[in-house]
Each structure stands twice: as structure tokens, then as C-alpha cells.
Amino acid sequence: MVQNPTDATLVLAVRAGDIAAYEIFVRRYETKLLRFAMRYVRSHHIAEEIVQDALFSFYLTIDRVDVSKKVSSYLYAITKNKAVSVLRSLRNTVSLSHVDLPSDMDLYDLTEKNERADILHKALHNLPVLYARVLRLYYFDELSYKEISKKLRMPINTIRTHLLRAKKVLRKGVVV
Amino acid sequence: MKSKITTRVMAHVANYEKDRISLFTRRLAILFSFIILGVIITFGVVIWQLYEFQAFDMLTLFQQDSEIIARFWQDTLSVFWEFVPQEWLLAGTLCLLVIGAMLFFTRRQRAVNKKKLQQLTQYSH
């Protein structure tokens, strides 16, 4: 490979089976994308998750990337979409605590339920973005493994593993 | 020194590629197995039928003197050809052609997969 390959050269190399070329690509953009994602989420941890997610999504669609256009704009667009989607999901999570409760529920139950919801939301915030997303899709959106797998473009077994790990991490977070 | 993001992304990529290559290989292997089974069955039937009609005995002509061979080989082969179950032979040949086509059309993907597999070891944890 040439000394300082262009993005298009790297993309073409990845398409031809050169995985190491993708590592060069990731190294080239990770810091820039991290800074870019931080503008949306203001949390280093979440921004890192967004960048990872974006870079992996970019890899999944690399065969469809038009190398005659600027590759980086496509990558930034993916990152922006991921960040917006994370922001949206965080907003949805907050709104869950304002669910209307049945009128016959007493104050004690209401307080306890709110406390539980708070703990759950906090724990979800601390989860890696991908785990939190899988959990939300499974439990809140009530999607099946297959539907989540389609939505996130990941194998069903990976979804199953993520869900299992997410539950473990969540359980730990909630208990502690 | 790899950063956390690079390590994680490359691990994701490596797992994804492993799954994809293994799926591709499994599908190809299953398809190949079926077609090879088809080839074995069809050619098996051809040979079995030729044995049934003792058609192979005709080919002993080629153990004779060259003068006799030169005189009768065309007749012998045309009679032998009559005994060959042609629909089975055609099916077997088609199966072989399909195998050839599969090898031809997947050659690029197989080369890419081979290249990826060689690199995947450095990203496996």
C-alpha cells in the first residue's frame, strides 16, 4: 500500500479483502468523529459508542460507498444520524417516567414505581449505547430477535449475546 | 498502540467477517455437496446401465490387433453409444457444468475471503 493512501484507495482496498486498510481508515477518522459526536451528546463515553457504531455501520455498507464522491462526508453523515438517534432514544427514555398511572394506585406504589424507573433510566444511561439500544428495542418496543437483527443489521446470535450481556450489566448497575 | 475505538471497531469487523465468511463457505459447501451427489448418482446410473447391458464387453475390441481396431472402432463406438442412457449422461454433464460455473462465478469472492481470513487472526481476541 502507498505511504499516505487516499480514502477512496482505502475503501477500494477494503472491498478487495484488505481488512488492515480499514484499520488505517478507522485510525484516520476516530478522533475527528469523536470530536464531531461530542458536539451532539456532550458525553465522551456515549460519543465513543456512537463513533464505534458509525464506523462499524460504514464498514457494513462499504460496498455501496461511491468513491467518486467524498467518502468522509458519508462517514460524517452516518455519525450525525447515529448521534441524533441516540439523542432521540435518550429523550424517549426520559419521557417514560411520565407515564399516566391508573387512578387507583396509591401514593406509595407511585413513589416506588417512579424510584424504580429512575434507577432503571440511570442504569440504562450507564450502559454502552448498543446494549441500551438492544434492551430498549426488545423490552420497550417489544421487537423480536429477528426484527432487532434486521433493524441493527446484526446476526441474531449477536443480538442474543448483546441482550444477555446488557441484562447482566444492567442487573449489576441496578443492584449496586 | 491501538486506541480503544480502533480495537473495538476492528473486533466488530473481525467477528462480522468471520460470520459472513463462514456463512458463505457453509452455503457453498452445501450446494456443492448436493451437486456432487447429483453427479455421483447420474454417472452411477450410467455405469450401472452399461454394466446391465454388458456394453463394456464391446470395448474389449480395443484389446485386439490394430488392424481389427482400425476396421471396427467406429461401428463399435456407435453401438456402445446406443447403450448409453443419454438423459442421465446429460444430467450428469449439466451437474458438472454447474460446478464449473459455481467455481468460476465465486472465484473473486473466494479470493477476497481467503485474503480476509489471513488477516483476521491479528484481530481475533
Short mmCIF file of C-alpha atoms in Angstrom, two decimals:
data_model
loop_
_atom_site.label_atom_id
_atom_site.label_comp_id
_atom_site.label_asym_id
_atom_site.label_seq_id
_atom_site.Cartn_x
_atom_site.Cartn_y
_atom_site.Cartn_z
CA MET A 1 0.00 0.00 0.00
CA VAL A 2 1.17 3.56 -0.74
CA GLN A 3 2.57 5.78 2.04
CA ASN A 4 -0.45 8.01 2.55
CA PRO A 5 -3.38 6.39 0.79
CA THR A 6 -6.49 8.41 -0.02
CA ASP A 7 -9.85 7.47 1.48
CA ALA A 8 -11.00 6.13 -1.87
CA THR A 9 -7.90 3.92 -2.14
CA LEU A 10 -8.55 2.56 1.34
CA VAL A 11 -12.20 1.85 0.59
CA LEU A 12 -11.26 0.02 -2.59
CA ALA A 13 -8.62 -1.97 -0.70
CA VAL A 14 -11.17 -2.96 1.95
CA ARG A 15 -13.57 -4.08 -0.78
CA ALA A 16 -10.78 -6.25 -2.18
CA GLY A 17 -10.47 -8.00 1.18
CA ASP A 18 -7.79 -5.91 2.89
CA ILE A 19 -9.12 -5.59 6.44
CA ALA A 20 -5.93 -3.85 7.64
CA ALA A 21 -6.78 -0.99 5.28
CA TYR A 22 -9.92 -0.43 7.31
CA GLU A 23 -7.84 -0.11 10.45
CA ILE A 24 -5.90 2.72 8.79
CA PHE A 25 -9.22 4.30 7.89
CA VAL A 26 -10.56 3.96 11.45
CA ARG A 27 -7.39 5.46 12.93
CA ARG A 28 -7.59 8.34 10.49
CA TYR A 29 -11.14 9.30 11.46
CA GLU A 30 -11.75 8.16 15.04
CA THR A 31 -10.57 11.37 16.73
CA LYS A 32 -12.25 13.65 14.21
CA LEU A 33 -15.51 11.75 14.53
CA LEU A 34 -15.28 11.67 18.30
CA ARG A 35 -14.99 15.45 18.39
CA PHE A 36 -17.88 15.68 15.95
CA ALA A 37 -20.09 13.35 18.02
CA MET A 38 -19.24 15.23 21.22
CA ARG A 39 -20.96 18.27 19.74
CA TYR A 40 -24.22 16.36 19.87
CA VAL A 41 -24.05 14.29 23.05
CA ARG A 42 -21.53 16.04 25.34
CA SER A 43 -20.61 12.73 26.93
CA HIS A 44 -17.30 11.18 26.00
CA HIS A 45 -18.50 7.67 26.72
CA ILE A 46 -21.65 7.95 24.59
CA ALA A 47 -19.72 9.74 21.84
CA GLU A 48 -17.27 6.84 21.75
CA GLU A 49 -20.14 4.39 21.37
CA ILE A 50 -21.63 6.49 18.57
CA VAL A 51 -18.31 6.62 16.71
CA GLN A 52 -17.82 2.88 17.06
CA ASP A 53 -21.33 2.26 15.84
CA ALA A 54 -20.88 4.67 12.92
CA LEU A 55 -17.55 3.18 11.88
CA PHE A 56 -18.99 -0.32 12.00
CA SER A 57 -22.08 0.75 10.03
CA PHE A 58 -19.79 2.35 7.48
CA TYR A 59 -17.94 -0.96 7.14
CA LEU A 60 -21.23 -2.80 6.61
CA THR A 61 -22.14 -0.52 3.72
CA ILE A 62 -18.66 -0.12 2.28
CA ASP A 63 -19.57 -1.95 -0.93
CA ARG A 64 -22.16 0.71 -1.67
CA VAL A 65 -19.96 3.75 -0.96
CA ASP A 66 -19.48 5.92 -4.01
CA VAL A 67 -15.73 6.51 -4.09
CA SER A 68 -16.04 9.17 -6.76
CA LYS A 69 -17.61 11.40 -4.09
CA LYS A 70 -16.06 12.49 -0.81
CA VAL A 71 -16.02 9.41 1.42
CA SER A 72 -15.65 11.40 4.63
CA SER A 73 -18.95 13.25 4.13
CA TYR A 74 -20.74 9.93 4.05
CA LEU A 75 -19.00 8.87 7.25
CA TYR A 76 -19.87 12.16 8.98
CA ALA A 77 -23.48 11.77 7.83
CA ILE A 78 -23.66 8.30 9.40
CA THR A 79 -22.17 9.62 12.64
CA LYS A 80 -24.62 12.50 12.72
CA ASN A 81 -27.57 10.14 12.17
CA LYS A 82 -26.35 7.85 14.93
CA ALA A 83 -25.92 10.78 17.31
CA VAL A 84 -29.39 12.11 16.54
CA SER A 85 -30.88 8.66 17.00
CA VAL A 86 -29.13 8.29 20.38
CA LEU A 87 -30.38 11.73 21.44
CA ARG A 88 -33.89 10.75 20.40
CA SER A 89 -33.71 7.48 22.32
CA LEU A 90 -32.42 9.29 25.40
CA ARG A 91 -35.32 11.70 25.16
CA ASN A 92 -37.76 8.79 24.82
CA THR A 93 -36.26 7.20 27.90
CA VAL A 94 -36.85 10.32 29.95
CA SER A 95 -40.44 10.57 28.82
CA LEU A 96 -41.12 7.05 30.12
CA SER A 97 -41.14 8.35 33.68
CA HIS A 98 -44.16 10.50 32.88
CA VAL A 99 -46.40 7.59 32.04
CA ASP A 100 -50.01 8.06 33.21
CA LEU A 101 -50.79 5.74 36.08
CA PRO A 102 -54.14 4.18 36.94
CA SER A 103 -56.11 6.32 39.35
CA ASP A 104 -56.50 3.59 41.98
CA MET A 105 -52.76 3.35 42.52
CA ASP A 106 -51.79 4.66 45.94
CA LEU A 107 -49.05 7.17 46.63
CA TYR A 108 -46.66 4.53 47.99
CA ASP A 109 -46.86 2.43 44.81
CA LEU A 110 -46.48 5.54 42.69
CA THR A 111 -43.34 6.66 44.53
CA GLU A 112 -41.86 3.18 44.45
CA LYS A 113 -42.55 2.82 40.73
CA ASN A 114 -41.03 6.24 39.99
CA GLU A 115 -37.96 5.35 42.03
CA ARG A 116 -37.59 2.09 40.13
CA ALA A 117 -37.99 3.90 36.82
CA ASP A 118 -35.34 6.43 37.86
CA ILE A 119 -32.92 3.66 38.81
CA LEU A 120 -33.62 1.90 35.52
CA HIS A 121 -33.09 5.04 33.48
CA LYS A 122 -29.85 5.83 35.26
CA ALA A 123 -28.64 2.29 34.72
CA LEU A 124 -29.62 2.47 31.05
CA HIS A 125 -27.67 5.70 30.68
CA ASN A 126 -24.59 3.97 32.02
CA LEU A 127 -24.91 1.07 29.61
CA PRO A 128 -22.95 1.05 26.35
CA VAL A 129 -25.16 2.57 23.65
CA LEU A 130 -25.52 -0.64 21.69
CA TYR A 131 -26.61 -2.62 24.77
CA ALA A 132 -29.09 0.06 25.78
CA ARG A 133 -30.47 0.13 22.27
CA VAL A 134 -30.95 -3.64 22.10
CA LEU A 135 -32.63 -3.60 25.52
CA ARG A 136 -34.98 -0.79 24.50
CA LEU A 137 -35.90 -2.46 21.23
CA TYR A 138 -36.59 -5.76 22.99
CA TYR A 139 -38.37 -4.61 26.13
CA PHE A 140 -39.86 -1.21 25.30
CA ASP A 141 -40.53 -1.55 21.58
CA GLU A 142 -41.27 -5.27 22.02
CA LEU A 143 -39.44 -6.31 18.85
CA SER A 144 -38.40 -9.93 18.32
CA TYR A 145 -34.76 -11.03 17.99
CA LYS A 146 -35.28 -11.31 14.25
CA GLU A 147 -36.72 -7.81 13.95
CA ILE A 148 -33.91 -6.31 16.04
CA SER A 149 -31.37 -8.22 13.97
CA LYS A 150 -32.87 -6.74 10.80
CA LYS A 151 -33.04 -3.24 12.24
CA LEU A 152 -29.48 -3.20 13.56
CA ARG A 153 -28.12 -5.31 10.69
CA MET A 154 -26.51 -7.79 13.03
CA PRO A 155 -26.75 -11.56 13.27
CA ILE A 156 -29.46 -12.90 15.61
CA ASN A 157 -26.86 -14.57 17.80
CA THR A 158 -25.05 -11.27 18.30
CA ILE A 159 -28.36 -9.66 19.37
CA ARG A 160 -28.92 -12.53 21.80
CA THR A 161 -25.40 -12.08 23.23
CA HIS A 162 -25.81 -8.29 23.49
CA LEU A 163 -29.13 -8.70 25.27
CA LEU A 164 -27.68 -11.22 27.70
CA ARG A 165 -24.66 -9.05 28.46
CA ALA A 166 -26.81 -5.93 28.68
CA LYS A 167 -29.06 -7.61 31.25
CA LYS A 168 -26.04 -8.70 33.25
CA VAL A 169 -24.53 -5.20 33.22
CA LEU A 170 -27.92 -3.66 33.96
CA ARG A 171 -28.56 -6.05 36.86
CA LYS A 172 -25.17 -5.18 38.32
CA GLY A 173 -25.85 -1.44 37.87
CA VAL A 174 -29.29 -1.64 39.47
CA VAL A 175 -28.20 -3.80 42.42
CA VAL A 176 -25.18 -1.58 43.15
CA MET B 1 -0.63 1.45 20.03
CA LYS B 2 -4.27 0.94 19.08
CA SER B 3 -6.91 3.13 20.67
CA LYS B 4 -9.98 1.70 22.39
CA ILE B 5 -12.21 2.70 19.48
CA THR B 6 -9.95 1.13 16.86
CA THR B 7 -9.67 -2.09 18.86
CA ARG B 8 -13.42 -2.36 19.37
CA VAL B 9 -14.35 -1.46 15.80
CA MET B 10 -11.82 -3.91 14.39
CA ALA B 11 -13.06 -6.63 16.75
CA HIS B 12 -16.61 -5.99 15.50
CA VAL B 13 -15.38 -6.08 11.93
CA ALA B 14 -13.46 -9.30 12.55
CA ASN B 15 -16.48 -11.02 14.10
CA TYR B 16 -18.73 -9.82 11.33
CA GLU B 17 -16.33 -11.06 8.65
CA LYS B 18 -15.88 -14.39 10.38
CA ASP B 19 -19.64 -14.90 10.45
CA ARG B 20 -20.02 -13.80 6.85
CA ILE B 21 -17.20 -15.99 5.54
CA SER B 22 -18.41 -18.97 7.49
CA LEU B 23 -21.96 -18.49 6.16
CA PHE B 24 -20.66 -18.16 2.59
CA THR B 25 -18.48 -21.28 2.97
CA ARG B 26 -21.28 -23.30 4.52
CA ARG B 27 -23.75 -22.34 1.79
CA LEU B 28 -21.23 -23.12 -0.93
CA ALA B 29 -20.30 -26.45 0.70
CA ILE B 30 -23.95 -27.49 1.00
CA LEU B 31 -24.65 -26.55 -2.61
CA PHE B 32 -21.51 -28.37 -3.77
CA SER B 33 -22.41 -31.46 -1.78
CA PHE B 34 -25.83 -31.64 -3.41
CA ILE B 35 -24.46 -31.17 -6.91
CA ILE B 36 -21.63 -33.64 -6.38
CA LEU B 37 -24.18 -36.10 -5.06
CA GLY B 38 -26.12 -35.48 -8.27
CA VAL B 39 -23.01 -36.17 -10.35
CA ILE B 40 -22.29 -39.39 -8.45
CA ILE B 41 -25.88 -40.59 -8.80
CA THR B 42 -26.22 -39.78 -12.50
CA PHE B 43 -22.87 -41.24 -13.52
CA GLY B 44 -23.53 -44.20 -11.23
CA VAL B 45 -26.77 -44.87 -13.10
CA VAL B 46 -24.97 -44.53 -16.45
CA ILE B 47 -22.28 -47.04 -15.47
CA TRP B 48 -24.78 -49.40 -13.86
CA GLN B 49 -26.92 -49.46 -17.03
CA LEU B 50 -23.88 -50.07 -19.22
CA TYR B 51 -22.96 -53.00 -16.97
CA GLU B 52 -26.53 -54.30 -17.12
CA PHE B 53 -26.42 -54.40 -20.90
CA GLN B 54 -22.83 -55.71 -20.79
CA ALA B 55 -21.92 -52.82 -23.03
CA PHE B 56 -18.41 -52.64 -21.65
CA ASP B 57 -17.69 -56.02 -23.24
CA MET B 58 -17.81 -54.30 -26.61
CA LEU B 59 -14.85 -52.21 -25.62
CA THR B 60 -12.65 -55.35 -25.48
CA LEU B 61 -12.32 -54.74 -29.21
CA PHE B 62 -9.62 -52.26 -28.32
CA GLN B 63 -7.51 -55.10 -26.93
CA GLN B 64 -7.41 -56.70 -30.42
CA ASP B 65 -4.90 -56.19 -33.21
CA SER B 66 -4.58 -52.72 -34.60
CA GLU B 67 -5.92 -53.88 -37.95
CA ILE B 68 -9.18 -55.06 -36.40
CA ILE B 69 -9.44 -51.94 -34.28
CA ALA B 70 -8.93 -49.75 -37.32
CA ARG B 71 -11.69 -51.58 -39.13
CA PHE B 72 -14.37 -51.81 -36.46
CA TRP B 73 -13.81 -49.00 -33.97
CA GLN B 74 -16.38 -46.64 -35.39
CA ASP B 75 -19.11 -49.28 -35.51
CA THR B 76 -18.26 -50.46 -32.00
CA LEU B 77 -18.37 -46.98 -30.54
CA SER B 78 -21.64 -46.09 -32.25
CA VAL B 79 -23.26 -49.26 -30.88
CA PHE B 80 -21.78 -48.55 -27.45
CA TRP B 81 -23.21 -45.02 -27.63
CA GLU B 82 -26.65 -46.52 -28.29
CA PHE B 83 -26.47 -48.27 -24.93
CA VAL B 84 -25.56 -45.13 -23.00
CA PRO B 85 -28.62 -43.69 -21.15
CA GLN B 86 -28.33 -40.27 -22.68
CA GLU B 87 -30.76 -38.39 -20.44
CA TRP B 88 -28.74 -39.46 -17.37
CA LEU B 89 -25.49 -38.60 -19.06
CA LEU B 90 -26.89 -35.18 -19.94
CA ALA B 91 -28.00 -34.62 -16.33
CA GLY B 92 -24.54 -35.59 -15.05
CA THR B 93 -22.85 -33.30 -17.53
CA LEU B 94 -25.16 -30.46 -16.53
CA CYS B 95 -24.24 -31.01 -12.88
CA LEU B 96 -20.55 -30.83 -13.81
CA LEU B 97 -21.19 -27.63 -15.75
CA VAL B 98 -22.98 -26.13 -12.74
CA ILE B 99 -19.98 -26.97 -10.53
CA GLY B 100 -17.68 -25.33 -13.07
CA ALA B 101 -19.91 -22.25 -13.23
CA MET B 102 -20.06 -22.02 -9.44
CA LEU B 103 -16.29 -22.19 -9.18
CA PHE B 104 -15.98 -19.57 -11.90
CA PHE B 105 -18.51 -17.10 -10.51
CA THR B 106 -17.37 -17.37 -6.90
CA ARG B 107 -13.65 -17.13 -7.68
CA ARG B 108 -13.44 -13.42 -6.81
CA GLN B 109 -15.38 -13.79 -3.56
CA ARG B 110 -13.29 -16.83 -2.59
CA ALA B 111 -10.08 -14.92 -3.21
CA VAL B 112 -11.36 -11.98 -1.13
CA ASN B 113 -12.42 -14.35 1.68
CA LYS B 114 -9.03 -16.05 1.65
CA LYS B 115 -7.30 -12.70 1.94
CA LYS B 116 -9.60 -11.65 4.77
CA LEU B 117 -9.08 -14.91 6.65
CA GLN B 118 -5.32 -14.46 6.55
CA GLN B 119 -5.72 -11.05 8.20
CA LEU B 120 -8.44 -11.96 10.67
CA THR B 121 -6.06 -13.78 13.00
CA GLN B 122 -4.46 -10.49 14.08
CA TYR B 123 -7.86 -9.09 15.12
CA SER B 124 -9.11 -12.17 16.97
CA HIS B 125 -9.12 -11.98 20.74
#
